Every structure is written in C-alpha cells, then in structure tokens.
Short mmCIF file of C-alpha atoms in Angstrom, two decimals:
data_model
loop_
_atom_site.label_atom_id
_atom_site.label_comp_id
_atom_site.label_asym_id
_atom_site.label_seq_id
_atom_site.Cartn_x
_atom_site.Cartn_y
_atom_site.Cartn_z
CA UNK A 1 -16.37 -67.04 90.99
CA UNK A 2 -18.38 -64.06 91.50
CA UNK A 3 -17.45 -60.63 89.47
CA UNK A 4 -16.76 -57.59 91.51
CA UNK A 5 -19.34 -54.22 90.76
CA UNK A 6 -16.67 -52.46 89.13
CA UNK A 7 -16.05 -55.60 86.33
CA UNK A 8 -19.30 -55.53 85.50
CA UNK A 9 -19.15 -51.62 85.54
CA UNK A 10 -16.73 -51.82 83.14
CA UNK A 11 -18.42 -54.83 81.46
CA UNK A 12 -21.39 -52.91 80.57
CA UNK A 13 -20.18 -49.55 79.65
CA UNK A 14 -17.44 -51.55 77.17
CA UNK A 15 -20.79 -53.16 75.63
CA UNK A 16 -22.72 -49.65 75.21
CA UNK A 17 -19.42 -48.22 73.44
CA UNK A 18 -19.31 -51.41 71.15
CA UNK A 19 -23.10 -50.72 70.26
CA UNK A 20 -22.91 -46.96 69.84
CA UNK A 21 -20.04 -47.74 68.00
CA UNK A 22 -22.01 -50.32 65.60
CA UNK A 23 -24.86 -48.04 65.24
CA UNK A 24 -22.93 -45.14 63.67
CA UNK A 25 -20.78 -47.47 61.37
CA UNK A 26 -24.04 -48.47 60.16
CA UNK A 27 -25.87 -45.25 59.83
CA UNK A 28 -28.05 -44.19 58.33
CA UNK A 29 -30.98 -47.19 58.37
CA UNK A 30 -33.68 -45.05 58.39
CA UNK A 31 -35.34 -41.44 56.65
CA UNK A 32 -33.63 -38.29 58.11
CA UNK A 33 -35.96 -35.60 59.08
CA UNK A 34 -34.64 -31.93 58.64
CA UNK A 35 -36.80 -30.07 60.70
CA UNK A 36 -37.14 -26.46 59.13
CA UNK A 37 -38.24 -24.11 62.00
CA UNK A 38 -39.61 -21.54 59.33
CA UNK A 39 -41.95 -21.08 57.02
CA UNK A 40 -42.11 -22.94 53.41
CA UNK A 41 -40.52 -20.46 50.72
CA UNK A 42 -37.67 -19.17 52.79
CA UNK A 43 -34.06 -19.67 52.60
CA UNK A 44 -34.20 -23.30 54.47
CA UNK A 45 -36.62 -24.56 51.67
CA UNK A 46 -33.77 -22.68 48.53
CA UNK A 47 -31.08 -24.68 50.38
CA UNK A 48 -32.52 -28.20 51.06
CA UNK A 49 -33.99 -28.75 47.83
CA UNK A 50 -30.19 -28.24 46.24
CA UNK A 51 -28.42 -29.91 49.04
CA UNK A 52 -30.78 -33.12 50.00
CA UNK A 53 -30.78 -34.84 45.92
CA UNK A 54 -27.41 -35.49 46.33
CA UNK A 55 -27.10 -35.96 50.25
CA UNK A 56 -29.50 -38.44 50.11
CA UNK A 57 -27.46 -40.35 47.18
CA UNK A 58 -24.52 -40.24 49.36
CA UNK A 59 -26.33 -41.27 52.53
CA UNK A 60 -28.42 -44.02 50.83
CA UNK A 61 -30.84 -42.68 52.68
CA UNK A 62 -34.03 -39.78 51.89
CA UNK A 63 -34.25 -36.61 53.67
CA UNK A 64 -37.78 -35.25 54.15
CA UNK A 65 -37.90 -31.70 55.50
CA UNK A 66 -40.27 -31.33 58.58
CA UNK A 67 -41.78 -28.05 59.16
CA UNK A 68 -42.22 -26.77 62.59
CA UNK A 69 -42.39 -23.02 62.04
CA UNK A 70 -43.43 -20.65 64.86
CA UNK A 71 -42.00 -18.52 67.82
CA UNK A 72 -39.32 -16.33 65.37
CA UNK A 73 -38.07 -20.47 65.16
CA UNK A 74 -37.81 -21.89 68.54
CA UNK A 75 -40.43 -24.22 68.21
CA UNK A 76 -38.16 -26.05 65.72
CA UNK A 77 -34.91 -25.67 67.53
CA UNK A 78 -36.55 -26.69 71.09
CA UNK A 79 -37.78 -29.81 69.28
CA UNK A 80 -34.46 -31.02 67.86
CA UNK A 81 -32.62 -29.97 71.05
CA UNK A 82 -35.04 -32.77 72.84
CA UNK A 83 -34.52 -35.06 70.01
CA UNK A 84 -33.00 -38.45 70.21
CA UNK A 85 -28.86 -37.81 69.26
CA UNK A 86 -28.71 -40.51 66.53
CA UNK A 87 -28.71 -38.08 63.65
CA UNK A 88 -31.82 -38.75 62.49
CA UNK A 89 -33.08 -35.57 63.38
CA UNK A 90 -31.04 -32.24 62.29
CA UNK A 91 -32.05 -28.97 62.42
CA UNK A 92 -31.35 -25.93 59.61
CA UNK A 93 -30.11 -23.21 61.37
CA UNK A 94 -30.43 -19.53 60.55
CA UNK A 95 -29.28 -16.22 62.09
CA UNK A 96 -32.61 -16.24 64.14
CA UNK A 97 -31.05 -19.26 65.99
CA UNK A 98 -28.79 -17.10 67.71
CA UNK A 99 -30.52 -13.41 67.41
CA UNK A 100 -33.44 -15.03 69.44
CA UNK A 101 -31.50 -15.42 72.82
CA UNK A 102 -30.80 -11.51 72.81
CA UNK A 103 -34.61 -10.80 72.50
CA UNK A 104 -36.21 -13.52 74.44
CA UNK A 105 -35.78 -14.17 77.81
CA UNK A 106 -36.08 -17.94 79.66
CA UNK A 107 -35.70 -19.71 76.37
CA UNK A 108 -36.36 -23.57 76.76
CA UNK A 109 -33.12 -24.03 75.30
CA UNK A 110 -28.74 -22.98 74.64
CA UNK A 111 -28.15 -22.36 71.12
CA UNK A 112 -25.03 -23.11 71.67
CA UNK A 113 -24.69 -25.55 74.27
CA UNK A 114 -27.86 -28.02 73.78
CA UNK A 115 -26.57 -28.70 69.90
CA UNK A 116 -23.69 -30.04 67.90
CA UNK A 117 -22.84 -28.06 64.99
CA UNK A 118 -22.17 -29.93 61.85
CA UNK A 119 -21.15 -27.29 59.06
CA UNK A 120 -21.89 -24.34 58.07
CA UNK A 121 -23.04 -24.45 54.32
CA UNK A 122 -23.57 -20.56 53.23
CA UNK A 123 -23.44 -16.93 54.38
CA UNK A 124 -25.95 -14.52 52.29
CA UNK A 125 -26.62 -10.97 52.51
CA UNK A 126 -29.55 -8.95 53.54
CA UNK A 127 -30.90 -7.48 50.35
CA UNK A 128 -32.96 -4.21 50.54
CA UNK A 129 -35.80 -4.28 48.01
CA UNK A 130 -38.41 -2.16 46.84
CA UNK A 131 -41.52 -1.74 45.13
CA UNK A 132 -40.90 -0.15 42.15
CA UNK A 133 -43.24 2.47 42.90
CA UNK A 134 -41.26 3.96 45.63
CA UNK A 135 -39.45 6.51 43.96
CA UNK A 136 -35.59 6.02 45.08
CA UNK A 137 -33.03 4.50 43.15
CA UNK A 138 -30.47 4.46 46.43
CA UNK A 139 -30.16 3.97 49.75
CA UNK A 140 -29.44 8.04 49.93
CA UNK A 141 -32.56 8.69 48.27
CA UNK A 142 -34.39 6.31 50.40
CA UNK A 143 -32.96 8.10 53.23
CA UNK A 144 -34.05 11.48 52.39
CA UNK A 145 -37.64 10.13 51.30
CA UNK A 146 -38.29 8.35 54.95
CA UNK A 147 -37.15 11.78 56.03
CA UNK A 148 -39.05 13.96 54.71
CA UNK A 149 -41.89 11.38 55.37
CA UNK A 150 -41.17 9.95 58.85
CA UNK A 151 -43.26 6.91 59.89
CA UNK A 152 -44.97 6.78 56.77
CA UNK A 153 -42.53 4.01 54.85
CA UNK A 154 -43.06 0.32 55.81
CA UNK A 155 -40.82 -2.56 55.72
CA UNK A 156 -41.11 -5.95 55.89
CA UNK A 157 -40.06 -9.00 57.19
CA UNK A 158 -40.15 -12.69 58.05
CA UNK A 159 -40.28 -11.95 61.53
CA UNK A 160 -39.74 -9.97 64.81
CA UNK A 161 -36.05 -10.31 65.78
CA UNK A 162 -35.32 -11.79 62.32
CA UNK A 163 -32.03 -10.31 60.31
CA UNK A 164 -34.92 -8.67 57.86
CA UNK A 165 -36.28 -6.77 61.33
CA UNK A 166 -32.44 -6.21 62.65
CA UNK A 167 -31.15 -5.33 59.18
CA UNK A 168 -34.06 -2.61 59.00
CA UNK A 169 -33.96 -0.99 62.86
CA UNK A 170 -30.60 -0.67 61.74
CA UNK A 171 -30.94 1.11 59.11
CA UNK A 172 -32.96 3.53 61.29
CA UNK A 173 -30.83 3.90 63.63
CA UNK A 174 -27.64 4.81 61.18
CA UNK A 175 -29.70 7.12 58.82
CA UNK A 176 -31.33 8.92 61.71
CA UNK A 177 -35.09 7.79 60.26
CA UNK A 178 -38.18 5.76 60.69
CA UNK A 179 -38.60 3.12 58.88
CA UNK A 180 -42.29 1.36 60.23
CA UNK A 181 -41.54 -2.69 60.84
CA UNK A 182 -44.36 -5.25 59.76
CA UNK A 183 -43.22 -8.83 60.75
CA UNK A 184 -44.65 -11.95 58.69
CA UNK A 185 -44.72 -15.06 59.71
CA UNK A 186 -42.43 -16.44 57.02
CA UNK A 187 -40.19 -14.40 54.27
CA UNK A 188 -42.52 -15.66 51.43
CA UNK A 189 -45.40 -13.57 52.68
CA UNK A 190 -43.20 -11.00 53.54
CA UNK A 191 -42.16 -11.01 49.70
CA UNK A 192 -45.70 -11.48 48.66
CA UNK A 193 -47.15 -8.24 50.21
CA UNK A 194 -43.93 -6.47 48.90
CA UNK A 195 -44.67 -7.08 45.13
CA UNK A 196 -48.34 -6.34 46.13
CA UNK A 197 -47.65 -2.88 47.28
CA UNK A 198 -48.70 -3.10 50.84
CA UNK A 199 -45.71 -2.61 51.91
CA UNK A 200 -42.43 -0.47 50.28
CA UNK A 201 -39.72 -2.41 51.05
CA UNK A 202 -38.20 -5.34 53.10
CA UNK A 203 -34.58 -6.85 53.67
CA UNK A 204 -34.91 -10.41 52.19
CA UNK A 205 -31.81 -13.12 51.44
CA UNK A 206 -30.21 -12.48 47.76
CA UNK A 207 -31.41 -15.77 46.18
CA UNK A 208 -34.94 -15.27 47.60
CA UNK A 209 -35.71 -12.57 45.72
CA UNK A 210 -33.58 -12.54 42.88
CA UNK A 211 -35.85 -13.63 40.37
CA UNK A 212 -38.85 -11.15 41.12
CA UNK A 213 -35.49 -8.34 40.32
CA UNK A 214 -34.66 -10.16 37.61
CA UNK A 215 -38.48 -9.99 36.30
CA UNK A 216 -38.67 -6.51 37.10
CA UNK A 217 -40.95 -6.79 39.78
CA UNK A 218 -39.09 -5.23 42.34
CA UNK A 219 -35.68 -3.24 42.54
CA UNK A 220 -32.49 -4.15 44.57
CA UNK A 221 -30.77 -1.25 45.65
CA UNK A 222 -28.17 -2.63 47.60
CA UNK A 223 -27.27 -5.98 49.78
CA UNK A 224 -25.99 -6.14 53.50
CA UNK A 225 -22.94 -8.08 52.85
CA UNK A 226 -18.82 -6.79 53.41
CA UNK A 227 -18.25 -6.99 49.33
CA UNK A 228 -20.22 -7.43 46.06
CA UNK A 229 -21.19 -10.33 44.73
CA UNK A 230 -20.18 -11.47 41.09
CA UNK A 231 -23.84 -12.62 40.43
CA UNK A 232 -25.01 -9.14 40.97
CA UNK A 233 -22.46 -6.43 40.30
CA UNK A 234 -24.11 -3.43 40.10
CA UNK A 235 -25.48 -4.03 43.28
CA UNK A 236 -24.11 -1.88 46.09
CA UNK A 237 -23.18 -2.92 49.58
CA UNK A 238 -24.82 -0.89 52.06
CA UNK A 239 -21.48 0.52 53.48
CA UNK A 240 -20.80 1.90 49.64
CA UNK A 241 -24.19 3.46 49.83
CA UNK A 242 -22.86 5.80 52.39
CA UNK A 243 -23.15 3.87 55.89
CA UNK A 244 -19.93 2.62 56.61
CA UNK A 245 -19.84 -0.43 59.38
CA UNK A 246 -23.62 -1.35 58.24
CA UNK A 247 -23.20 -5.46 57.67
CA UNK A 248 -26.25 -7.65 57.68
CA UNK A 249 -26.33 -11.48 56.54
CA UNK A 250 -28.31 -14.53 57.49
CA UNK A 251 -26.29 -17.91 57.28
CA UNK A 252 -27.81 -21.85 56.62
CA UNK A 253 -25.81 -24.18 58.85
CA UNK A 254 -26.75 -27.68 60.00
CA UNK A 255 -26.71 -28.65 63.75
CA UNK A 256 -27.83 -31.93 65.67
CA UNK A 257 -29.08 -32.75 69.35
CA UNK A 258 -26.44 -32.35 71.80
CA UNK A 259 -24.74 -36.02 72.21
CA UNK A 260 -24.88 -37.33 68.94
CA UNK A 261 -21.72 -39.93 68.42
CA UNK A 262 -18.69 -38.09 66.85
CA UNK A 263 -18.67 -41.08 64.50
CA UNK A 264 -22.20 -39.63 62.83
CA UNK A 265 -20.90 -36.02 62.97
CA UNK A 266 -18.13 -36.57 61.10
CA UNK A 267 -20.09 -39.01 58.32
CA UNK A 268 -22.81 -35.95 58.23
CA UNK A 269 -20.04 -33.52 57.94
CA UNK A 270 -17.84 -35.35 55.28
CA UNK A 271 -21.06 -35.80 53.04
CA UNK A 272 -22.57 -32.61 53.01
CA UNK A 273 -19.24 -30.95 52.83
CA UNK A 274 -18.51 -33.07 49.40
CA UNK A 275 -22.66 -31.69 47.94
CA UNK A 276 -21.47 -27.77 48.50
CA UNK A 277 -17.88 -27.98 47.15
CA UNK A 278 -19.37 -29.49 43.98
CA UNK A 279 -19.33 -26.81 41.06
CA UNK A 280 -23.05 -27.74 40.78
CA UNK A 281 -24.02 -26.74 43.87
CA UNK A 282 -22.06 -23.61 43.93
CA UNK A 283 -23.44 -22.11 40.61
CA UNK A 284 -27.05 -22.75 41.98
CA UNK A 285 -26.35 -20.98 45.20
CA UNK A 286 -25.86 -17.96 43.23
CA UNK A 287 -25.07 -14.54 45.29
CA UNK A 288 -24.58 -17.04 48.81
CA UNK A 289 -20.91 -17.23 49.64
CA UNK A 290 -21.21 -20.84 50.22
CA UNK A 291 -18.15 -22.21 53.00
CA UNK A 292 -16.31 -25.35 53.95
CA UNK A 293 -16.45 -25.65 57.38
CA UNK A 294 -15.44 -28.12 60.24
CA UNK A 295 -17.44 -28.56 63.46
CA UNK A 296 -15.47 -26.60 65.42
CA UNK A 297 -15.12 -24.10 63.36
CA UNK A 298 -18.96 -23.75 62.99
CA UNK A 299 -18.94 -23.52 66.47
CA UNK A 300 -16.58 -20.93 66.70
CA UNK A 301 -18.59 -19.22 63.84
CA UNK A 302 -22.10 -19.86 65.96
CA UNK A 303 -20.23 -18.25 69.10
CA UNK A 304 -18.97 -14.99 67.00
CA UNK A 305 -22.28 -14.81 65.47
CA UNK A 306 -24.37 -14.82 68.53
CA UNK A 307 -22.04 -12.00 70.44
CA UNK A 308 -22.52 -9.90 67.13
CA UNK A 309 -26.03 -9.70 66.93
CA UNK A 310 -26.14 -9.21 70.82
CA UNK A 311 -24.44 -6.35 70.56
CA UNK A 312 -26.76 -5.28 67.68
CA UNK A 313 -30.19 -5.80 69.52
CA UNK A 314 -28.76 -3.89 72.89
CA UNK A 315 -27.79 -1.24 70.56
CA UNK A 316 -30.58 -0.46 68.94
CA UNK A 317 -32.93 -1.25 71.93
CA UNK A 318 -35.15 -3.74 70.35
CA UNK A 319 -37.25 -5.96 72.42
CA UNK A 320 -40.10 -9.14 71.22
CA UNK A 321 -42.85 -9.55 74.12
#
C-alpha cells in the first residue's frame, strides 16, 4: 500500500521532534563555549569565573569562555545569533547588548528577537572613580571643579556607547558641564590608565574596581544604582549626591541563539539559577544585586532595558560613527 504525502509529512516531522527531543534529554555531550564579546578583565570575566566551577559540576560538562571582543560587542553577539541553537554556544550579555541598537544603525542582528534569554544573573551599578589626585571628595565638588575648568577633566571608559560613556554624558548633561570622554577598548584598560593618571576619572562596575578603593588607589565617590549597597555604605548614590533621577547600572545575563529547544532552556536556566542563589555565590558577588529570574521575565527585563537606554542616548544626543 502506498503512504499518502501528508503520512509521511507527519512521519518525518514526528521523527525530528523524537530526536530534538533525545538530544536535549541528553545534553550536554560536549564543552560549552561562552562567548564573551568584551575584553578580558571586565565584568563578563568577574562573573564566569564564579559562576562556571560550579555550572560545570552541575552540567557534567566544562565551560571555556571564548573571547570575541570588538565593535562596542557586536562581533560577539552577531556570532552567537548565527550559532547553531543546541546550547552549546551562549552568549554573556551586558547593557551594551541593548544600548548598541540606539547608536548604531543596520545592525546585523535583533537583540531581542534573534536570541533566547536564559536568566538574568546580576544588576551592578555604575561607580564613579577617581584618581586620588583630583581634588573632590563629591560629586558637588566634582561638579564645580569641571566648571570652573570646562573640557579640561577626562573620563574614561570601556567603550563608545558603553554604560561607562552613557553614565558620564549623563552626568554632563544633568550638572550642566563637560566632562571629555576617552573610550577603551575594554574596562581593564580603562581602569589601568585611571590609576596611571592619564585620565581623572571613569564610571566602572562596583566589583571591578573595588579592590584598587579598597587599596587606596583610587576613590569612589558615589555609584549609579537606586539604593546603597551594604558592601559599601558610605558610598553615595548619585541621586543623594544632588541629581535626583540620575540611575546608571550594567547587568550580566545569559542568552542563546534564537531556536534553541525549550527543553535546554529550561536545564540551562534551572542550573545556573541553583549557582547564584547559593550563599557562596552571593557573598562573592559583593556590591551586584544578584536576581532570580525566569526566561520571560529576562525578556521582559531585556525589553524595559533597551527602551530605557533609548530614551537616554536620544536625550543626550549621542551618536558612534
């Protein structure tokens, strides 16, 4: 008897369901490549080296990181959109990840549409750092100084269109002063030239730079974030220091290519989900408000995130060539 087109139709796409099926039950067989699309010494380096000991014990199954850096981060995200959606490629997201389609027209990629968002893992705060020679102990004395000396204070950061660079034109455009940008490739030599004195201050993540505070080496005078942090006190948010509204924080999340089985989202999610509500974990993170978070609701999150910063860049009129 011959079968009609629409048995073996069915057939064949009852077949691919049974193998996708198998292949996620089974996953992982194979190293997982977390492609960092920054530079080594950033936030994305801080948070896999807590979170992939213990993943990987879990998963049965090492985690290299991968670094594509380059293009304030596209490079990195255009690869793992294009990537294969068997979860053995996942990318660690930042705030540049959704800044960048404000700034940068004809992007080879949708930040939100060409991934699937696994979990967001922590939310941390811009802190603004100086050298220790600049002589301001406050963001109002810092404001006064660049006034009295317009153009002639530099800050740095790991990037154009990075929340360092947004976190600082802001600045500028709240306190009415010029504050000079010089982008980095990377927040580590953005950090570098800072405790060299070549530049006199930058807005880098909290656990970046909280040793070179701690070691005197340079001076936090206050953090980007909606509330202080029990880590650090004494530290001001920036709307204490007299600029109410002013809120400026980078996030880690983890996202995969667009099409990856729900069966491997979920596994990926539970796992890394039971590393950051471990006490461990949490302690290390230090001033990062680290968050339990479902897919969708990291979607949602990615969604909020991107209109947010939007607004920000039209705002302030910023543009990257």
């Amino acid at each position: 008897m011959r079968s009609s087109p629409l048995l073996c139709a069915a057939l064949a796409a009852a077949v691919g369901l049974a193998v996708g099926v198998a292949g996620a039950q089974s996953y992982p067989t194979r190293i997982i490549r977390v492609i960092n699309p920054n530079q080594p010494g950033g936030n994305s380096d801080i948070l896999f080296r807590l979170l992939s000991p213990k993943m990987g014990e879990i998963l049965g199954q090492q985690l290299v990181i991968d670094y594509r850096p380059g293009a304030g981060g596209n490079i990195g995200a255009e690869m793992v959109s294009k990537s294969a959606p068997d979860g053995y490629a996942v990318l660690i997201a930042a705030a540049s990840f959704l800044i960048n389609p404000s700034l940068i027209k004809n992007l080879p990629f949708d930040a939100i549409k060409d991934f699937t968002p696994l979990g967001l893992i922590v939310d941390i705060p811009a802190a603004l750092v100086t050298h220790p020679s600049l002589p301001v102990r406050n963001v109002k004395e810092l404001i006064a100084l660049a006034k009295a000396h317009s153009g002639d204070i530099f800050f740095s950061s790991s990037g154009p269109g990075t929340i360092g660079h947004l976190s600082g034109e802001l600045l500028n455009a709240m306190g009415g002063i010029k504050l000079v940008h010089v982008p980095y490739k990377g927040a580590g030599p953005a950090v570098v030239d800072l405790i060299a004195g070549h530049v006199q201050l930058s807005f880098v993540s909290i656990p970046a730079v909280m040793g070179y505070v701690q070691g005197g080496r340079l001076r936090m005078i206050a953090q980007g974030g909606a509330q202080r942090f029990q880590s650090i006190p004494d530290v001001p948010t920036m709307q204490e220091a007299g600029l109410p509204g002013y809120e400026a924080a980078t996030f880690a999340g983890i996202s995969v290519p667009k099409g990856t089985p729900k069966e491997i989202i979920d596994k990926l999610n539970r796992d890394i989900q039971a590393v950051i509500d471990s006490a461990e974990f949490r302690s290390k993170m230090g001033a990062g408000e680290v968050t339990t978070s479902s897919p969708e609701s990291y979607r949602q999150f990615l969604v909020a995130e991107q209109a947010k910063w939007g607004k920000v860049v039209r705002d302030v009129g910023l543009t990257v060539n």
